Amino acid sequence: ITQPAPPRRIVWVDRLSDERIEIPTFMPWRFMAKDARPLQRPDDERQGVLCRDVSFQMYREPESRAEAMALARNEEDAYAALLHQRFTADEARVFGRLGEALSRDRKPAGDDHGLGDTELKLDGNVVISDLDQGLEVRGASMTIWPEQDRVEGDGLYTLRHEALVLEGRQLVMERDEAKGWSRVSVEREPVLRIVAEGRDKNGNPIFDFGRGEFRPATITADGRAILVRQEGRTETTITVTLSDNVTAVQEGGRRLNAGHVELVATRSARPETTGKRPWKLQHFRADQGVKVAYPGRTRKGGEYLTSVSADRLIHDVPLTGAPSTVLQGNVSILLRGEIPVLGPGGRLRLLC
């Protein structure tokens, strides 16, 4: 079965020339499945359907003249370029306005894209692909409210982004397409992995730590992890926060423990013809009892350990200039072994 959205009229307007292209039958979504069997929701007995091999696709409005013209001409692949979210699963229980429409074999009505209070409960090999944000989420079961741009699930999930991988249990996703904002929360057992060695199709690095000393490869926590993506006119920002017994580990054995950690990375806008810029680490901040261990070896093979503790650690990597690390509150530095703390021309500055 295929259930398209009720068509609606939209007008694309060129911001510079004020050219207008009318699209009388734009469809913001399409639901497809192998079959649809009627069923009732247990809590309120509302009519719905049970479907197999489900694909629910959501489309954005055209942004360029070429996209608008393709829609106006009803070109066969016009919607392929506009696909920005896709949900697939082995099975779905569909309730609300879409579920009632499918059970009665008619199109959903309404001014709000025809979805209204639609609820999709997806089970089995669930995959969410957000093409606008470069996100893919996989899990066993999720519940989706398309009109509210909200997703929830209680199982084990894996979120993949070109710059990172976030795993954990109990997922909540929210987004506001108009504001270029999205939020993903993993409530339990989060594990964050930075794709530090990743390369794009042109061989360019995906994530750049800069010249800073903090280059965490894996971060775990006992509490929750929250990933917020904000798209601006000149750059896109990703902020990841983890709380409660956070441990950050990087290659070489350096380990950081804290009660709370925040990592901020940005990517500047660049014309598509020249490719995308890498994500760059801007800030790495930790507080609530910070402890950092720096194990290492000297050139002659001797071992040494530098241990640092403080109330707060702030590591900034500016776009220009040298990175800096600031320790604040109850600072303690312990040095052990054959310690090559400073090389030629090096300097250690303590402000207490």
PDB file of N, CA, C and O in Angstrom, residues 224-274:
ATOM      1  N   ARG A 224      23.146  10.725  31.717  1.00  0.00           N
ATOM      2  CA  ARG A 224      22.657  10.894  30.358  1.00  0.00           C
ATOM      3  C   ARG A 224      23.674  11.607  29.483  1.00  0.00           C
ATOM      4  O   ARG A 224      24.587  12.258  29.973  1.00  0.00           O
ATOM      5  N   ALA A 225      23.471  11.461  28.173  1.00  0.00           N
ATOM      6  CA  ALA A 225      24.235  12.217  27.181  1.00  0.00           C
ATOM      7  C   ALA A 225      23.236  12.966  26.305  1.00  0.00           C
ATOM      8  O   ALA A 225      22.215  12.407  25.896  1.00  0.00           O
ATOM      9  N   ILE A 226      23.531  14.223  26.026  1.00  0.00           N
ATOM     10  CA  ILE A 226      22.656  15.051  25.205  1.00  0.00           C
ATOM     11  C   ILE A 226      23.472  15.633  24.054  1.00  0.00           C
ATOM     12  O   ILE A 226      24.524  16.231  24.272  1.00  0.00           O
ATOM     13  N   LEU A 227      22.992  15.438  22.845  1.00  0.00           N
ATOM     14  CA  LEU A 227      23.618  15.988  21.647  1.00  0.00           C
ATOM     15  C   LEU A 227      22.670  17.008  21.032  1.00  0.00           C
ATOM     16  O   LEU A 227      21.523  16.687  20.710  1.00  0.00           O
ATOM     17  N   VAL A 228      23.153  18.242  20.908  1.00  0.00           N
ATOM     18  CA  VAL A 228      22.348  19.317  20.313  1.00  0.00           C
ATOM     19  C   VAL A 228      23.061  19.812  19.063  1.00  0.00           C
ATOM     20  O   VAL A 228      24.258  20.114  19.099  1.00  0.00           O
ATOM     21  N   ARG A 229      22.327  19.888  17.981  1.00  0.00           N
ATOM     22  CA  ARG A 229      22.859  20.402  16.721  1.00  0.00           C
ATOM     23  C   ARG A 229      22.126  21.679  16.362  1.00  0.00           C
ATOM     24  O   ARG A 229      20.899  21.709  16.337  1.00  0.00           O
ATOM     25  N   GLN A 230      22.878  22.753  16.115  1.00  0.00           N
ATOM     26  CA  GLN A 230      22.288  24.033  15.748  1.00  0.00           C
ATOM     27  C   GLN A 230      22.918  24.520  14.452  1.00  0.00           C
ATOM     28  O   GLN A 230      24.127  24.702  14.362  1.00  0.00           O
ATOM     29  N   GLU A 231      22.076  24.728  13.453  1.00  0.00           N
ATOM     30  CA  GLU A 231      22.551  25.189  12.165  1.00  0.00           C
ATOM     31  C   GLU A 231      22.379  26.698  12.055  1.00  0.00           C
ATOM     32  O   GLU A 231      21.284  27.224  12.273  1.00  0.00           O
ATOM     33  N   GLY A 232      23.466  27.415  11.751  1.00  0.00           N
ATOM     34  CA  GLY A 232      23.428  28.853  11.575  1.00  0.00           C
ATOM     35  C   GLY A 232      23.746  29.247  10.151  1.00  0.00           C
ATOM     36  O   GLY A 232      23.955  28.401   9.279  1.00  0.00           O
ATOM     37  N   ARG A 233      23.805  30.546   9.894  1.00  0.00           N
ATOM     38  CA  ARG A 233      24.056  31.024   8.531  1.00  0.00           C
ATOM     39  C   ARG A 233      25.489  30.761   8.100  1.00  0.00           C
ATOM     40  O   ARG A 233      25.753  30.493   6.927  1.00  0.00           O
ATOM     41  N   THR A 234      26.435  30.852   9.039  1.00  0.00           N
ATOM     42  CA  THR A 234      27.845  30.707   8.677  1.00  0.00           C
ATOM     43  C   THR A 234      28.480  29.427   9.187  1.00  0.00           C
ATOM     44  O   THR A 234      29.550  29.051   8.708  1.00  0.00           O
ATOM     45  N   GLU A 235      27.860  28.766  10.161  1.00  0.00           N
ATOM     46  CA  GLU A 235      28.443  27.532  10.684  1.00  0.00           C
ATOM     47  C   GLU A 235      27.383  26.699  11.375  1.00  0.00           C
ATOM     48  O   GLU A 235      26.318  27.188  11.745  1.00  0.00           O
ATOM     49  N   THR A 236      27.694  25.423  11.528  1.00  0.00           N
ATOM     50  CA  THR A 236      26.846  24.492  12.261  1.00  0.00           C
ATOM     51  C   THR A 236      27.598  24.041  13.503  1.00  0.00           C
ATOM     52  O   THR A 236      28.791  23.749  13.438  1.00  0.00           O
ATOM     53  N   THR A 237      26.894  23.983  14.628  1.00  0.00           N
ATOM     54  CA  THR A 237      27.514  23.635  15.908  1.00  0.00           C
ATOM     55  C   THR A 237      26.907  22.358  16.467  1.00  0.00           C
ATOM     56  O   THR A 237      25.687  22.180  16.445  1.00  0.00           O
ATOM     57  N   ILE A 238      27.765  21.476  16.969  1.00  0.00           N
ATOM     58  CA  ILE A 238      27.332  20.296  17.714  1.00  0.00           C
ATOM     59  C   ILE A 238      27.849  20.426  19.139  1.00  0.00           C
ATOM     60  O   ILE A 238      29.045  20.629  19.356  1.00  0.00           O
ATOM     61  N   THR A 239      26.951  20.314  20.102  1.00  0.00           N
ATOM     62  CA  THR A 239      27.314  20.346  21.515  1.00  0.00           C
ATOM     63  C   THR A 239      26.895  19.033  22.156  1.00  0.00           C
ATOM     64  O   THR A 239      25.726  18.652  22.077  1.00  0.00           O
ATOM     65  N   VAL A 240      27.845  18.340  22.780  1.00  0.00           N
ATOM     66  CA  VAL A 240      27.554  17.078  23.463  1.00  0.00           C
ATOM     67  C   VAL A 240      27.877  17.252  24.941  1.00  0.00           C
ATOM     68  O   VAL A 240      28.987  17.672  25.294  1.00  0.00           O
ATOM     69  N   THR A 241      26.927  16.955  25.805  1.00  0.00           N
ATOM     70  CA  THR A 241      27.150  17.004  27.241  1.00  0.00           C
ATOM     71  C   THR A 241      26.875  15.631  27.843  1.00  0.00           C
ATOM     72  O   THR A 241      25.927  14.953  27.442  1.00  0.00           O
ATOM     73  N   LEU A 242      27.722  15.229  28.777  1.00  0.00           N
ATOM     74  CA  LEU A 242      27.546  13.971  29.502  1.00  0.00           C
ATOM     75  C   LEU A 242      27.667  14.266  30.993  1.00  0.00           C
ATOM     76  O   LEU A 242      28.468  15.121  31.404  1.00  0.00           O
ATOM     77  N   SER A 243      26.901  13.554  31.801  1.00  0.00           N
ATOM     78  CA  SER A 243      26.882  13.832  33.226  1.00  0.00           C
ATOM     79  C   SER A 243      26.941  12.559  34.054  1.00  0.00           C
ATOM     80  O   SER A 243      26.567  11.485  33.595  1.00  0.00           O
ATOM     81  N   ASP A 244      27.453  12.725  35.294  1.00  0.00           N
ATOM     82  CA  ASP A 244      27.490  11.672  36.309  1.00  0.00           C
ATOM     83  C   ASP A 244      28.593  10.637  36.034  1.00  0.00           C
ATOM     84  O   ASP A 244      28.422   9.747  35.199  1.00  0.00           O
ATOM     85  N   ASN A 245      29.701  10.782  36.736  1.00  0.00           N
ATOM     86  CA  ASN A 245      30.831   9.847  36.640  1.00  0.00           C
ATOM     87  C   ASN A 245      31.288   9.669  35.189  1.00  0.00           C
ATOM     88  O   ASN A 245      31.307   8.575  34.639  1.00  0.00           O
ATOM     89  N   VAL A 246      31.695  10.771  34.587  1.00  0.00           N
ATOM     90  CA  VAL A 246      32.116  10.774  33.186  1.00  0.00           C
ATOM     91  C   VAL A 246      33.589  10.389  33.083  1.00  0.00           C
ATOM     92  O   VAL A 246      34.417  10.873  33.849  1.00  0.00           O
ATOM     93  N   THR A 247      33.907   9.527  32.115  1.00  0.00           N
ATOM     94  CA  THR A 247      35.289   9.125  31.850  1.00  0.00           C
ATOM     95  C   THR A 247      35.595   9.350  30.380  1.00  0.00           C
ATOM     96  O   THR A 247      34.889   8.832  29.517  1.00  0.00           O
ATOM     97  N   ALA A 248      36.635  10.128  30.109  1.00  0.00           N
ATOM     98  CA  ALA A 248      37.071  10.379  28.734  1.00  0.00           C
ATOM     99  C   ALA A 248      38.461   9.786  28.553  1.00  0.00           C
ATOM    100  O   ALA A 248      39.373  10.078  29.332  1.00  0.00           O
ATOM    101  N   VAL A 249      38.639   8.950  27.542  1.00  0.00           N
ATOM    102  CA  VAL A 249      39.907   8.265  27.290  1.00  0.00           C
ATOM    103  C   VAL A 249      40.367   8.597  25.876  1.00  0.00           C
ATOM    104  O   VAL A 249      39.564   8.656  24.946  1.00  0.00           O
ATOM    105  N   GLN A 250      41.661   8.825  25.719  1.00  0.00           N
ATOM    106  CA  GLN A 250      42.201   9.039  24.387  1.00  0.00           C
ATOM    107  C   GLN A 250      43.410   8.145  24.173  1.00  0.00           C
ATOM    108  O   GLN A 250      43.943   7.559  25.120  1.00  0.00           O
ATOM    109  N   GLU A 251      43.826   8.033  22.917  1.00  0.00           N
ATOM    110  CA  GLU A 251      44.966   7.192  22.597  1.00  0.00           C
ATOM    111  C   GLU A 251      46.201   7.677  23.340  1.00  0.00           C
ATOM    112  O   GLU A 251      46.422   8.870  23.496  1.00  0.00           O
ATOM    113  N   GLY A 252      47.011   6.727  23.792  1.00  0.00           N
ATOM    114  CA  GLY A 252      48.184   7.069  24.581  1.00  0.00           C
ATOM    115  C   GLY A 252      47.957   6.896  26.067  1.00  0.00           C
ATOM    116  O   GLY A 252      48.895   7.015  26.858  1.00  0.00           O
ATOM    117  N   GLY A 253      46.685   6.625  26.468  1.00  0.00           N
ATOM    118  CA  GLY A 253      46.409   6.327  27.862  1.00  0.00           C
ATOM    119  C   GLY A 253      45.930   7.493  28.698  1.00  0.00           C
ATOM    120  O   GLY A 253      45.594   7.305  29.870  1.00  0.00           O
ATOM    121  N   ARG A 254      45.883   8.705  28.166  1.00  0.00           N
ATOM    122  CA  ARG A 254      45.394   9.824  28.961  1.00  0.00           C
ATOM    123  C   ARG A 254      43.936   9.592  29.317  1.00  0.00           C
ATOM    124  O   ARG A 254      43.130   9.185  28.493  1.00  0.00           O
ATOM    125  N   ARG A 255      43.606   9.884  30.570  1.00  0.00           N
ATOM    126  CA  ARG A 255      42.261   9.621  31.075  1.00  0.00           C
ATOM    127  C   ARG A 255      41.772  10.809  31.895  1.00  0.00           C
ATOM    128  O   ARG A 255      42.503  11.341  32.721  1.00  0.00           O
ATOM    129  N   LEU A 256      40.535  11.210  31.661  1.00  0.00           N
ATOM    130  CA  LEU A 256      39.925  12.294  32.425  1.00  0.00           C
ATOM    131  C   LEU A 256      38.660  11.777  33.085  1.00  0.00           C
ATOM    132  O   LEU A 256      37.849  11.097  32.455  1.00  0.00           O
ATOM    133  N   ASN A 257      38.501  12.107  34.375  1.00  0.00           N
ATOM    134  CA  ASN A 257      37.285  11.790  35.114  1.00  0.00           C
ATOM    135  C   ASN A 257      36.671  13.086  35.641  1.00  0.00           C
ATOM    136  O   ASN A 257      37.394  13.966  36.118  1.00  0.00           O
ATOM    137  N   ALA A 258      35.352  13.197  35.558  1.00  0.00           N
ATOM    138  CA  ALA A 258      34.665  14.390  36.030  1.00  0.00           C
ATOM    139  C   ALA A 258      33.196  14.075  36.225  1.00  0.00           C
ATOM    140  O   ALA A 258      32.690  13.042  35.761  1.00  0.00           O
ATOM    141  N   GLY A 259      32.492  14.981  36.897  1.00  0.00           N
ATOM    142  CA  GLY A 259      31.063  14.803  37.073  1.00  0.00           C
ATOM    143  C   GLY A 259      30.259  15.272  35.879  1.00  0.00           C
ATOM    144  O   GLY A 259      29.122  14.843  35.672  1.00  0.00           O
ATOM    145  N   HIS A 260      30.868  16.151  35.066  1.00  0.00           N
ATOM    146  CA  HIS A 260      30.158  16.713  33.922  1.00  0.00           C
ATOM    147  C   HIS A 260      31.171  17.115  32.861  1.00  0.00           C
ATOM    148  O   HIS A 260      32.221  17.686  33.176  1.00  0.00           O
ATOM    149  N   VAL A 261      30.875  16.792  31.585  1.00  0.00           N
ATOM    150  CA  VAL A 261      31.765  17.126  30.470  1.00  0.00           C
ATOM    151  C   VAL A 261      30.932  17.719  29.337  1.00  0.00           C
ATOM    152  O   VAL A 261      29.820  17.252  29.055  1.00  0.00           O
ATOM    153  N   GLU A 262      31.498  18.740  28.695  1.00  0.00           N
ATOM    154  CA  GLU A 262      30.864  19.343  27.524  1.00  0.00           C
ATOM    155  C   GLU A 262      31.880  19.462  26.401  1.00  0.00           C
ATOM    156  O   GLU A 262      32.987  19.940  26.611  1.00  0.00           O
ATOM    157  N   LEU A 263      31.493  19.018  25.218  1.00  0.00           N
ATOM    158  CA  LEU A 263      32.340  19.082  24.030  1.00  0.00           C
ATOM    159  C   LEU A 263      31.585  19.856  22.953  1.00  0.00           C
ATOM    160  O   LEU A 263      30.430  19.548  22.665  1.00  0.00           O
ATOM    161  N   VAL A 264      32.233  20.865  22.370  1.00  0.00           N
ATOM    162  CA  VAL A 264      31.614  21.684  21.340  1.00  0.00           C
ATOM    163  C   VAL A 264      32.478  21.631  20.084  1.00  0.00           C
ATOM    164  O   VAL A 264      33.678  21.890  20.132  1.00  0.00           O
ATOM    165  N   ALA A 265      31.856  21.283  18.966  1.00  0.00           N
ATOM    166  CA  ALA A 265      32.546  21.248  17.670  1.00  0.00           C
ATOM    167  C   ALA A 265      31.734  22.044  16.662  1.00  0.00           C
ATOM    168  O   ALA A 265      30.500  22.067  16.717  1.00  0.00           O
ATOM    169  N   THR A 266      32.417  22.700  15.732  1.00  0.00           N
ATOM    170  CA  THR A 266      31.738  23.507  14.725  1.00  0.00           C
ATOM    171  C   THR A 266      32.262  23.148  13.342  1.00  0.00           C
ATOM    172  O   THR A 266      33.364  22.622  13.188  1.00  0.00           O
ATOM    173  N   ARG A 267      31.423  23.460  12.337  1.00  0.00           N
ATOM    174  CA  ARG A 267      31.855  23.324  10.953  1.00  0.00           C
ATOM    175  C   ARG A 267      31.373  24.550  10.183  1.00  0.00           C
ATOM    176  O   ARG A 267      30.190  24.863  10.173  1.00  0.00           O
ATOM    177  N   SER A 268      32.300  25.230   9.546  1.00  0.00           N
ATOM    178  CA  SER A 268      31.957  26.424   8.785  1.00  0.00           C
ATOM    179  C   SER A 268      31.278  26.046   7.487  1.00  0.00           C
ATOM    180  O   SER A 268      31.535  24.985   6.917  1.00  0.00           O
ATOM    181  N   ALA A 269      30.410  26.934   7.022  1.00  0.00           N
ATOM    182  CA  ALA A 269      29.740  26.713   5.746  1.00  0.00           C
ATOM    183  C   ALA A 269      30.736  26.870   4.613  1.00  0.00           C
ATOM    184  O   ALA A 269      31.693  27.625   4.701  1.00  0.00           O
ATOM    185  N   ARG A 270      30.514  26.132   3.558  1.00  0.00           N
ATOM    186  CA  ARG A 270      31.393  26.204   2.388  1.00  0.00           C
ATOM    187  C   ARG A 270      30.573  25.840   1.164  1.00  0.00           C
ATOM    188  O   ARG A 270      29.717  24.972   1.243  1.00  0.00           O
ATOM    189  N   PRO A 271      30.783  26.484   0.028  1.00  0.00           N
ATOM    190  CA  PRO A 271      30.024  26.114  -1.171  1.00  0.00           C
ATOM    191  C   PRO A 271      30.170  24.632  -1.482  1.00  0.00           C
ATOM    192  O   PRO A 271      31.246  24.053  -1.320  1.00  0.00           O
ATOM    193  N   GLU A 272      29.089  24.030  -1.914  1.00  0.00           N
ATOM    194  CA  GLU A 272      29.096  22.592  -2.185  1.00  0.00           C
ATOM    195  C   GLU A 272      30.116  22.201  -3.256  1.00  0.00           C
ATOM    196  O   GLU A 272      30.602  21.083  -3.288  1.00  0.00           O
ATOM    197  N   THR A 273      30.485  23.141  -4.123  1.00  0.00           N
ATOM    198  CA  THR A 273      31.412  22.800  -5.207  1.00  0.00           C
ATOM    199  C   THR A 273      32.817  22.532  -4.692  1.00  0.00           C
ATOM    200  O   THR A 273      33.602  21.881  -5.365  1.00  0.00           O
ATOM    201  N   THR A 274      33.128  23.033  -3.513  1.00  0.00           N
ATOM    202  CA  THR A 274      34.475  22.826  -2.975  1.00  0.00           C
ATOM    203  C   THR A 274      34.500  21.812  -1.845  1.00  0.00           C
ATOM    204  O   THR A 274      35.524  21.644  -1.195  1.00  0.00           O
TER     205      THR A 274
END
